[in-house]
mmCIF file with all atom_site columns, C-alpha atoms in Angstrom:
data_model
loop_
_atom_site.group_PDB
_atom_site.id
_atom_site.type_symbol
_atom_site.label_atom_id
_atom_site.label_alt_id
_atom_site.label_comp_id
_atom_site.label_asym_id
_atom_site.label_entity_id
_atom_site.label_seq_id
_atom_site.pdbx_PDB_ins_code
_atom_site.Cartn_x
_atom_site.Cartn_y
_atom_site.Cartn_z
_atom_site.occupancy
_atom_site.B_iso_or_equiv
_atom_site.pdbx_formal_charge
_atom_site.auth_seq_id
_atom_site.auth_comp_id
_atom_site.auth_asym_id
_atom_site.auth_atom_id
_atom_site.pdbx_PDB_model_num
ATOM 1   C CA . MET A 1 1   ? 31.566  -30.222 26.190  1.00 53.00 ? 11  MET A CA 1
ATOM 2   C CA . SER A 1 2   ? 31.645  -26.638 27.235  1.00 50.00 ? 12  SER A CA 1
ATOM 3   C CA . GLN A 1 3   ? 34.783  -24.607 27.169  1.00 58.00 ? 13  GLN A CA 1
ATOM 4   C CA . PRO A 1 4   ? 35.821  -22.100 29.808  1.00 57.00 ? 14  PRO A CA 1
ATOM 5   C CA . GLY A 1 5   ? 34.142  -18.795 29.032  1.00 55.00 ? 15  GLY A CA 1
ATOM 6   C CA . ASP A 1 6   ? 31.267  -20.359 27.006  1.00 57.00 ? 16  ASP A CA 1
ATOM 7   C CA . SER A 1 7   ? 28.606  -19.283 29.505  1.00 59.00 ? 17  SER A CA 1
ATOM 8   C CA . GLY A 1 8   ? 29.723  -15.642 29.217  1.00 58.00 ? 18  GLY A CA 1
ATOM 9   C CA . ARG A 1 9   ? 29.528  -15.792 25.424  1.00 55.00 ? 19  ARG A CA 1
ATOM 10  C CA . TYR A 1 10  ? 26.108  -17.438 25.657  1.00 51.00 ? 20  TYR A CA 1
ATOM 11  C CA . ARG A 1 11  ? 24.841  -14.691 27.988  1.00 57.00 ? 21  ARG A CA 1
ATOM 12  C CA . ARG A 1 12  ? 26.175  -11.954 25.680  1.00 59.00 ? 22  ARG A CA 1
ATOM 13  C CA . LEU A 1 13  ? 24.617  -13.617 22.605  1.00 51.00 ? 23  LEU A CA 1
ATOM 14  C CA . THR A 1 14  ? 21.298  -14.107 24.404  1.00 54.00 ? 24  THR A CA 1
ATOM 15  C CA . GLY A 1 15  ? 21.343  -10.478 25.589  1.00 54.00 ? 25  GLY A CA 1
ATOM 16  C CA . THR A 1 16  ? 22.058  -9.239  22.064  1.00 60.00 ? 26  THR A CA 1
ATOM 17  C CA . VAL A 1 17  ? 19.246  -11.315 20.568  1.00 54.00 ? 27  VAL A CA 1
ATOM 18  C CA . LEU A 1 18  ? 16.772  -10.176 23.234  1.00 50.00 ? 28  LEU A CA 1
ATOM 19  C CA . MET A 1 19  ? 17.764  -6.532  22.730  1.00 54.00 ? 29  MET A CA 1
ATOM 20  C CA . GLY A 1 20  ? 17.256  -6.887  18.970  1.00 49.00 ? 30  GLY A CA 1
ATOM 21  C CA . LEU A 1 21  ? 13.836  -8.482  19.408  1.00 45.00 ? 31  LEU A CA 1
ATOM 22  C CA . THR A 1 22  ? 12.827  -5.779  21.880  1.00 47.00 ? 32  THR A CA 1
ATOM 23  C CA . LEU A 1 23  ? 13.841  -3.045  19.428  1.00 47.00 ? 33  LEU A CA 1
ATOM 24  C CA . LEU A 1 24  ? 11.864  -4.738  16.652  1.00 46.00 ? 34  LEU A CA 1
ATOM 25  C CA . LEU A 1 25  ? 8.777   -4.891  18.847  1.00 46.00 ? 35  LEU A CA 1
ATOM 26  C CA . LEU A 1 26  ? 9.130   -1.297  20.027  1.00 46.00 ? 36  LEU A CA 1
ATOM 27  C CA . CYS A 1 27  ? 9.942   0.229   16.660  1.00 52.00 ? 37  CYS A CA 1
ATOM 28  C CA . GLY A 1 28  ? 7.889   -2.017  14.455  1.00 57.00 ? 38  GLY A CA 1
ATOM 29  C CA . ALA A 1 29  ? 9.430   -3.893  11.602  1.00 78.00 ? 39  ALA A CA 1
ATOM 30  C CA . THR A 1 30  ? 9.185   -3.165  7.926   1.00 91.00 ? 40  THR A CA 1
ATOM 31  C CA . ARG A 1 31  ? 7.693   -6.144  6.164   1.00 95.00 ? 41  ARG A CA 1
ATOM 32  C CA . VAL A 1 32  ? 8.169   -6.299  2.413   1.00 96.00 ? 42  VAL A CA 1
ATOM 33  C CA . TYR A 1 33  ? 5.603   -8.680  0.959   1.00 96.00 ? 43  TYR A CA 1
ATOM 34  C CA . GLN A 1 34  ? 6.386   -7.865  -2.666  1.00 97.00 ? 44  GLN A CA 1
ATOM 35  C CA . ALA A 1 35  ? 8.760   -5.389  -4.256  1.00 97.00 ? 45  ALA A CA 1
ATOM 36  C CA . PRO A 1 36  ? 6.879   -2.642  -6.123  1.00 98.00 ? 46  PRO A CA 1
ATOM 37  C CA . GLU A 1 37  ? 8.776   -3.500  -9.333  1.00 97.00 ? 47  GLU A CA 1
ATOM 38  C CA . ALA A 1 38  ? 7.701   -7.140  -9.064  1.00 98.00 ? 48  ALA A CA 1
ATOM 39  C CA . PHE A 1 39  ? 4.072   -6.075  -8.535  1.00 98.00 ? 49  PHE A CA 1
ATOM 40  C CA . ILE A 1 40  ? 4.123   -3.939  -11.679 1.00 98.00 ? 50  ILE A CA 1
ATOM 41  C CA . THR A 1 41  ? 5.787   -6.691  -13.724 1.00 97.00 ? 51  THR A CA 1
ATOM 42  C CA . GLU A 1 42  ? 3.266   -9.273  -12.492 1.00 97.00 ? 52  GLU A CA 1
ATOM 43  C CA . SER A 1 43  ? 0.330   -6.914  -13.149 1.00 97.00 ? 53  SER A CA 1
ATOM 44  C CA . PHE A 1 44  ? 1.212   -6.695  -16.837 1.00 97.00 ? 54  PHE A CA 1
ATOM 45  C CA . GLY A 1 45  ? 1.977   -10.367 -17.473 1.00 95.00 ? 55  GLY A CA 1
ATOM 46  C CA . GLY A 1 46  ? 5.746   -9.985  -17.247 1.00 96.00 ? 56  GLY A CA 1
ATOM 47  C CA . THR A 1 47  ? 6.039   -7.109  -19.726 1.00 95.00 ? 57  THR A CA 1
ATOM 48  C CA . PRO A 1 48  ? 5.253   -3.837  -17.971 1.00 96.00 ? 58  PRO A CA 1
ATOM 49  C CA . PRO A 1 49  ? 4.845   -0.603  -19.915 1.00 97.00 ? 59  PRO A CA 1
ATOM 50  C CA . ALA A 1 50  ? 7.135   2.315   -19.166 1.00 97.00 ? 60  ALA A CA 1
ATOM 51  C CA . ALA A 1 51  ? 6.304   4.331   -16.078 1.00 98.00 ? 61  ALA A CA 1
ATOM 52  C CA . GLN A 1 52  ? 4.543   7.620   -16.700 1.00 98.00 ? 62  GLN A CA 1
ATOM 53  C CA . THR A 1 53  ? 4.098   10.624  -14.429 1.00 98.00 ? 63  THR A CA 1
ATOM 54  C CA . LEU A 1 54  ? 0.900   12.410  -13.523 1.00 98.00 ? 64  LEU A CA 1
ATOM 55  C CA . TRP A 1 55  ? 1.356   15.878  -12.036 1.00 97.00 ? 65  TRP A CA 1
ATOM 56  C CA . LEU A 1 56  ? -1.215  16.626  -9.352  1.00 97.00 ? 66  LEU A CA 1
ATOM 57  C CA . THR A 1 57  ? -2.004  20.221  -10.181 1.00 97.00 ? 67  THR A CA 1
ATOM 58  C CA . GLY A 1 58  ? -5.230  22.143  -10.697 1.00 97.00 ? 68  GLY A CA 1
ATOM 59  C CA . SER A 1 59  ? -8.442  20.170  -10.337 1.00 96.00 ? 69  SER A CA 1
ATOM 60  C CA . VAL A 1 60  ? -6.569  16.842  -10.170 1.00 97.00 ? 70  VAL A CA 1
ATOM 61  C CA . GLY A 1 61  ? -4.531  18.093  -7.221  1.00 97.00 ? 71  GLY A CA 1
ATOM 62  C CA . GLU A 1 62  ? -7.653  19.475  -5.558  1.00 97.00 ? 72  GLU A CA 1
ATOM 63  C CA . GLY A 1 63  ? -9.506  16.181  -5.987  1.00 97.00 ? 73  GLY A CA 1
ATOM 64  C CA . ALA A 1 64  ? -6.537  14.224  -4.651  1.00 98.00 ? 74  ALA A CA 1
ATOM 65  C CA . ALA A 1 65  ? -6.313  16.567  -1.647  1.00 98.00 ? 75  ALA A CA 1
ATOM 66  C CA . ALA A 1 66  ? -10.021 16.063  -0.924  1.00 97.00 ? 76  ALA A CA 1
ATOM 67  C CA . ILE A 1 67  ? -9.621  12.276  -0.972  1.00 98.00 ? 77  ILE A CA 1
ATOM 68  C CA . LEU A 1 68  ? -6.461  12.243  1.137   1.00 97.00 ? 78  LEU A CA 1
ATOM 69  C CA . ALA A 1 69  ? -7.590  15.058  3.477   1.00 96.00 ? 79  ALA A CA 1
ATOM 70  C CA . ARG A 1 70  ? -4.114  16.521  3.088   1.00 95.00 ? 80  ARG A CA 1
ATOM 71  C CA . ARG A 1 71  ? -1.896  17.972  0.415   1.00 95.00 ? 81  ARG A CA 1
ATOM 72  C CA . PRO A 1 72  ? -1.004  15.251  -2.107  1.00 95.00 ? 82  PRO A CA 1
ATOM 73  C CA . PRO A 1 73  ? 2.490   14.615  -3.433  1.00 95.00 ? 83  PRO A CA 1
ATOM 74  C CA . PRO A 1 74  ? 3.326   16.788  -6.458  1.00 97.00 ? 84  PRO A CA 1
ATOM 75  C CA . ARG A 1 75  ? 3.398   13.833  -8.859  1.00 97.00 ? 85  ARG A CA 1
ATOM 76  C CA . ILE A 1 76  ? 2.514   10.158  -8.989  1.00 97.00 ? 86  ILE A CA 1
ATOM 77  C CA . SER A 1 77  ? 3.928   7.448   -11.225 1.00 97.00 ? 87  SER A CA 1
ATOM 78  C CA . TYR A 1 78  ? 1.612   5.061   -12.986 1.00 98.00 ? 88  TYR A CA 1
ATOM 79  C CA . TRP A 1 79  ? 1.791   2.295   -15.590 1.00 98.00 ? 89  TRP A CA 1
ATOM 80  C CA . ARG A 1 80  ? -0.900  1.986   -18.266 1.00 98.00 ? 90  ARG A CA 1
ATOM 81  C CA . ALA A 1 81  ? -1.502  -0.563  -21.033 1.00 96.00 ? 91  ALA A CA 1
ATOM 82  C CA . ALA A 1 82  ? -4.455  -2.470  -22.485 1.00 85.00 ? 92  ALA A CA 1
ATOM 83  C CA . GLU A 1 83  ? -7.181  -0.717  -20.458 1.00 90.00 ? 93  GLU A CA 1
ATOM 84  C CA . ARG A 1 84  ? -5.278  -1.438  -17.240 1.00 96.00 ? 94  ARG A CA 1
ATOM 85  C CA . THR A 1 85  ? -3.628  1.154   -15.002 1.00 98.00 ? 95  THR A CA 1
ATOM 86  C CA . ALA A 1 86  ? -1.380  0.280   -12.069 1.00 98.00 ? 96  ALA A CA 1
ATOM 87  C CA . PHE A 1 87  ? -0.379  2.545   -9.218  1.00 98.00 ? 97  PHE A CA 1
ATOM 88  C CA . VAL A 1 88  ? 2.026   2.081   -6.336  1.00 98.00 ? 98  VAL A CA 1
ATOM 89  C CA . LEU A 1 89  ? 0.838   4.447   -3.615  1.00 98.00 ? 99  LEU A CA 1
ATOM 90  C CA . GLU A 1 90  ? 1.818   5.216   -0.042  1.00 97.00 ? 100 GLU A CA 1
ATOM 91  C CA . GLU A 1 91  ? -0.364  6.469   2.757   1.00 97.00 ? 101 GLU A CA 1
ATOM 92  C CA . ILE A 1 92  ? 0.172   6.782   6.496   1.00 95.00 ? 102 ILE A CA 1
ATOM 93  C CA . GLY A 1 93  ? -1.706  4.255   8.607   1.00 93.00 ? 103 GLY A CA 1
ATOM 94  C CA . LYS A 1 94  ? -1.253  5.275   12.222  1.00 92.00 ? 104 LYS A CA 1
ATOM 95  C CA . GLU A 1 95  ? 2.341   6.462   12.157  1.00 93.00 ? 105 GLU A CA 1
ATOM 96  C CA . GLN A 1 96  ? 4.136   4.817   9.243   1.00 95.00 ? 106 GLN A CA 1
ATOM 97  C CA . PRO A 1 97  ? 3.565   4.635   5.480   1.00 96.00 ? 107 PRO A CA 1
ATOM 98  C CA . ILE A 1 98  ? 1.816   1.647   3.974   1.00 97.00 ? 108 ILE A CA 1
ATOM 99  C CA . THR A 1 99  ? 2.775   0.891   0.361   1.00 98.00 ? 109 THR A CA 1
ATOM 100 C CA . ALA A 1 100 ? 0.074   -0.679  -1.780  1.00 98.00 ? 110 ALA A CA 1
ATOM 101 C CA . GLY A 1 101 ? -0.162  -1.739  -5.398  1.00 98.00 ? 111 GLY A CA 1
ATOM 102 C CA . ILE A 1 102 ? -3.529  -1.084  -7.028  1.00 98.00 ? 112 ILE A CA 1
ATOM 103 C CA . VAL A 1 103 ? -4.618  -2.140  -10.507 1.00 98.00 ? 113 VAL A CA 1
ATOM 104 C CA . ILE A 1 104 ? -7.603  -0.487  -12.180 1.00 98.00 ? 114 ILE A CA 1
ATOM 105 C CA . ARG A 1 105 ? -9.306  -1.928  -15.251 1.00 98.00 ? 115 ARG A CA 1
ATOM 106 C CA . GLU A 1 106 ? -12.188 -0.192  -17.001 1.00 96.00 ? 116 GLU A CA 1
ATOM 107 C CA . GLY A 1 107 ? -12.820 2.108   -14.033 1.00 97.00 ? 117 GLY A CA 1
ATOM 108 C CA . ARG A 1 108 ? -12.982 -0.698  -11.460 1.00 98.00 ? 118 ARG A CA 1
ATOM 109 C CA . ILE A 1 109 ? -10.458 -2.104  -9.034  1.00 98.00 ? 119 ILE A CA 1
ATOM 110 C CA . GLU A 1 110 ? -9.003  -5.306  -10.395 1.00 98.00 ? 120 GLU A CA 1
ATOM 111 C CA . ARG A 1 111 ? -6.499  -5.999  -7.643  1.00 98.00 ? 121 ARG A CA 1
ATOM 112 C CA . VAL A 1 112 ? -5.116  -4.553  -4.418  1.00 98.00 ? 122 VAL A CA 1
ATOM 113 C CA . ARG A 1 113 ? -1.978  -5.813  -2.744  1.00 98.00 ? 123 ARG A CA 1
ATOM 114 C CA . ILE A 1 114 ? -0.107  -4.561  0.300   1.00 98.00 ? 124 ILE A CA 1
ATOM 115 C CA . LEU A 1 115 ? 3.510   -4.405  -0.837  1.00 98.00 ? 125 LEU A CA 1
ATOM 116 C CA . ILE A 1 116 ? 5.285   -2.946  2.193   1.00 97.00 ? 126 ILE A CA 1
ATOM 117 C CA . TYR A 1 117 ? 3.840   -2.669  5.690   1.00 97.00 ? 127 TYR A CA 1
ATOM 118 C CA . ARG A 1 118 ? 5.681   -0.647  8.330   1.00 96.00 ? 128 ARG A CA 1
ATOM 119 C CA . GLU A 1 119 ? 3.192   -0.335  11.191  1.00 92.00 ? 129 GLU A CA 1
ATOM 120 C CA . SER A 1 120 ? 3.457   -2.418  14.362  1.00 89.00 ? 130 SER A CA 1
ATOM 121 C CA . ARG A 1 121 ? -0.276  -3.246  14.265  1.00 89.00 ? 131 ARG A CA 1
ATOM 122 C CA . GLY A 1 122 ? -2.998  -3.677  11.701  1.00 90.00 ? 132 GLY A CA 1
ATOM 123 C CA . GLY A 1 123 ? -1.047  -5.868  9.290   1.00 91.00 ? 133 GLY A CA 1
ATOM 124 C CA . GLU A 1 124 ? -4.148  -7.985  8.723   1.00 94.00 ? 134 GLU A CA 1
ATOM 125 C CA . VAL A 1 125 ? -5.009  -5.624  5.877   1.00 96.00 ? 135 VAL A CA 1
ATOM 126 C CA . ARG A 1 126 ? -2.455  -7.516  3.765   1.00 95.00 ? 136 ARG A CA 1
ATOM 127 C CA . TYR A 1 127 ? -4.445  -10.740 3.668   1.00 96.00 ? 137 TYR A CA 1
ATOM 128 C CA . PRO A 1 128 ? -6.396  -11.554 0.484   1.00 96.00 ? 138 PRO A CA 1
ATOM 129 C CA . ALA A 1 129 ? -9.513  -12.157 2.598   1.00 95.00 ? 139 ALA A CA 1
ATOM 130 C CA . PHE A 1 130 ? -9.500  -8.407  3.282   1.00 97.00 ? 140 PHE A CA 1
ATOM 131 C CA . THR A 1 131 ? -8.141  -6.978  0.015   1.00 97.00 ? 141 THR A CA 1
ATOM 132 C CA . ARG A 1 132 ? -10.564 -9.015  -2.140  1.00 97.00 ? 142 ARG A CA 1
ATOM 133 C CA . GLN A 1 133 ? -13.374 -6.783  -0.863  1.00 97.00 ? 143 GLN A CA 1
ATOM 134 C CA . PHE A 1 134 ? -12.046 -4.003  -3.082  1.00 98.00 ? 144 PHE A CA 1
ATOM 135 C CA . GLU A 1 135 ? -12.148 -6.047  -6.295  1.00 98.00 ? 145 GLU A CA 1
ATOM 136 C CA . GLY A 1 136 ? -14.781 -4.702  -8.658  1.00 98.00 ? 146 GLY A CA 1
ATOM 137 C CA . ALA A 1 137 ? -15.292 -1.505  -6.649  1.00 98.00 ? 147 ALA A CA 1
ATOM 138 C CA . GLY A 1 138 ? -15.706 1.756   -8.488  1.00 98.00 ? 148 GLY A CA 1
ATOM 139 C CA . LEU A 1 139 ? -15.786 5.391   -7.502  1.00 97.00 ? 149 LEU A CA 1
ATOM 140 C CA . GLY A 1 140 ? -19.062 7.210   -6.969  1.00 94.00 ? 150 GLY A CA 1
ATOM 141 C CA . ASP A 1 141 ? -19.660 10.844  -7.861  1.00 91.00 ? 151 ASP A CA 1
ATOM 142 C CA . ASP A 1 142 ? -18.980 11.702  -4.198  1.00 94.00 ? 152 ASP A CA 1
ATOM 143 C CA . ARG A 1 143 ? -15.440 10.221  -4.506  1.00 96.00 ? 153 ARG A CA 1
ATOM 144 C CA . ARG A 1 144 ? -16.413 7.340   -2.223  1.00 97.00 ? 154 ARG A CA 1
ATOM 145 C CA . LEU A 1 145 ? -16.222 3.652   -3.075  1.00 98.00 ? 155 LEU A CA 1
ATOM 146 C CA . ASP A 1 146 ? -19.483 2.352   -4.444  1.00 97.00 ? 156 ASP A CA 1
ATOM 147 C CA . ARG A 1 147 ? -19.521 -0.488  -1.920  1.00 95.00 ? 157 ARG A CA 1
ATOM 148 C CA . SER A 1 148 ? -18.937 -0.956  1.785   1.00 95.00 ? 158 SER A CA 1
ATOM 149 C CA . ILE A 1 149 ? -15.658 -2.386  2.991   1.00 95.00 ? 159 ILE A CA 1
ATOM 150 C CA . ASN A 1 150 ? -15.693 -4.382  6.215   1.00 94.00 ? 160 ASN A CA 1
ATOM 151 C CA . GLY A 1 151 ? -13.127 -3.112  8.692   1.00 94.00 ? 161 GLY A CA 1
ATOM 152 C CA . ILE A 1 152 ? -10.774 -5.069  10.904  1.00 95.00 ? 162 ILE A CA 1
ATOM 153 C CA . SER A 1 153 ? -10.850 -4.621  14.656  1.00 92.00 ? 163 SER A CA 1
ATOM 154 C CA . GLY A 1 154 ? -7.557  -3.071  15.743  1.00 88.00 ? 164 GLY A CA 1
ATOM 155 C CA . ALA A 1 155 ? -6.629  -2.034  12.197  1.00 94.00 ? 165 ALA A CA 1
ATOM 156 C CA . THR A 1 156 ? -8.981  0.887   11.634  1.00 94.00 ? 166 THR A CA 1
ATOM 157 C CA . LEU A 1 157 ? -6.285  3.372   10.622  1.00 95.00 ? 167 LEU A CA 1
ATOM 158 C CA . SER A 1 158 ? -4.703  0.895   8.195   1.00 96.00 ? 168 SER A CA 1
ATOM 159 C CA . VAL A 1 159 ? -8.124  0.129   6.700   1.00 97.00 ? 169 VAL A CA 1
ATOM 160 C CA . ASN A 1 160 ? -8.782  3.861   6.316   1.00 97.00 ? 170 ASN A CA 1
ATOM 161 C CA . ALA A 1 161 ? -5.392  4.374   4.642   1.00 97.00 ? 171 ALA A CA 1
ATOM 162 C CA . LEU A 1 162 ? -6.158  1.604   2.139   1.00 97.00 ? 172 LEU A CA 1
ATOM 163 C CA . ASP A 1 163 ? -9.584  3.108   1.493   1.00 97.00 ? 173 ASP A CA 1
ATOM 164 C CA . ARG A 1 164 ? -7.967  6.465   0.670   1.00 98.00 ? 174 ARG A CA 1
ATOM 165 C CA . MET A 1 165 ? -5.371  4.851   -1.600  1.00 98.00 ? 175 MET A CA 1
ATOM 166 C CA . THR A 1 166 ? -7.969  2.892   -3.575  1.00 98.00 ? 176 THR A CA 1
ATOM 167 C CA . ARG A 1 167 ? -10.195 5.949   -3.963  1.00 98.00 ? 177 ARG A CA 1
ATOM 168 C CA . LEU A 1 168 ? -7.200  7.990   -5.108  1.00 98.00 ? 178 LEU A CA 1
ATOM 169 C CA . ALA A 1 169 ? -6.214  5.336   -7.667  1.00 98.00 ? 179 ALA A CA 1
ATOM 170 C CA . LEU A 1 170 ? -9.776  5.237   -9.053  1.00 98.00 ? 180 LEU A CA 1
ATOM 171 C CA . PHE A 1 171 ? -9.938  9.032   -9.175  1.00 98.00 ? 181 PHE A CA 1
ATOM 172 C CA . LEU A 1 172 ? -6.596  9.314   -10.991 1.00 98.00 ? 182 LEU A CA 1
ATOM 173 C CA . ASP A 1 173 ? -7.525  6.534   -13.417 1.00 98.00 ? 183 ASP A CA 1
ATOM 174 C CA . ARG A 1 174 ? -10.784 8.336   -14.219 1.00 96.00 ? 184 ARG A CA 1
ATOM 175 C CA . HIS A 1 175 ? -8.787  11.508  -14.945 1.00 96.00 ? 185 HIS A CA 1
ATOM 176 C CA . LEU A 1 176 ? -6.394  9.580   -17.225 1.00 96.00 ? 186 LEU A CA 1
ATOM 177 C CA . ALA A 1 177 ? -9.280  7.966   -19.094 1.00 92.00 ? 187 ALA A CA 1
ATOM 178 C CA . ASP A 1 178 ? -10.869 11.381  -19.696 1.00 88.00 ? 188 ASP A CA 1
ATOM 179 C CA . HIS A 1 179 ? -7.665  12.848  -21.159 1.00 81.00 ? 189 HIS A CA 1
#
């Protein structure tokens, strides 16, 4: 049985819910698929090494800038143990940062995972059917991946951001291996 005033409460609740959904659609919603800490822990079998810092100065900074086509951050954290290096990187897709976890083993991509996606479109890059294309890829002398990656219609900028992040991770891993 309805009580007097229930229809007014229902209209207010419905209006609030619709306004919230509209804001989510207009602003895009942040989707956390895996916390960066959980990705690092999982990547090292439950026992991650301590985080280390790589300063992007000199030739490393120049190489990173060439890959990103912009000035890189001053430093990047990484985790390294048993011939495996993990990075958690961020790059702008269309308007918002995409956070990805990338594991490199012996100079090749072992795994790529979208951890946090903030764009309103292009989220298909998070699916394993897409990210598996990167597995086994290396970095050529021209700082390009040594294989082609199939794009996703409507997600070109997100695909390009992931391409830059994987190339940066391979480049930084190569630098770490040489030093």
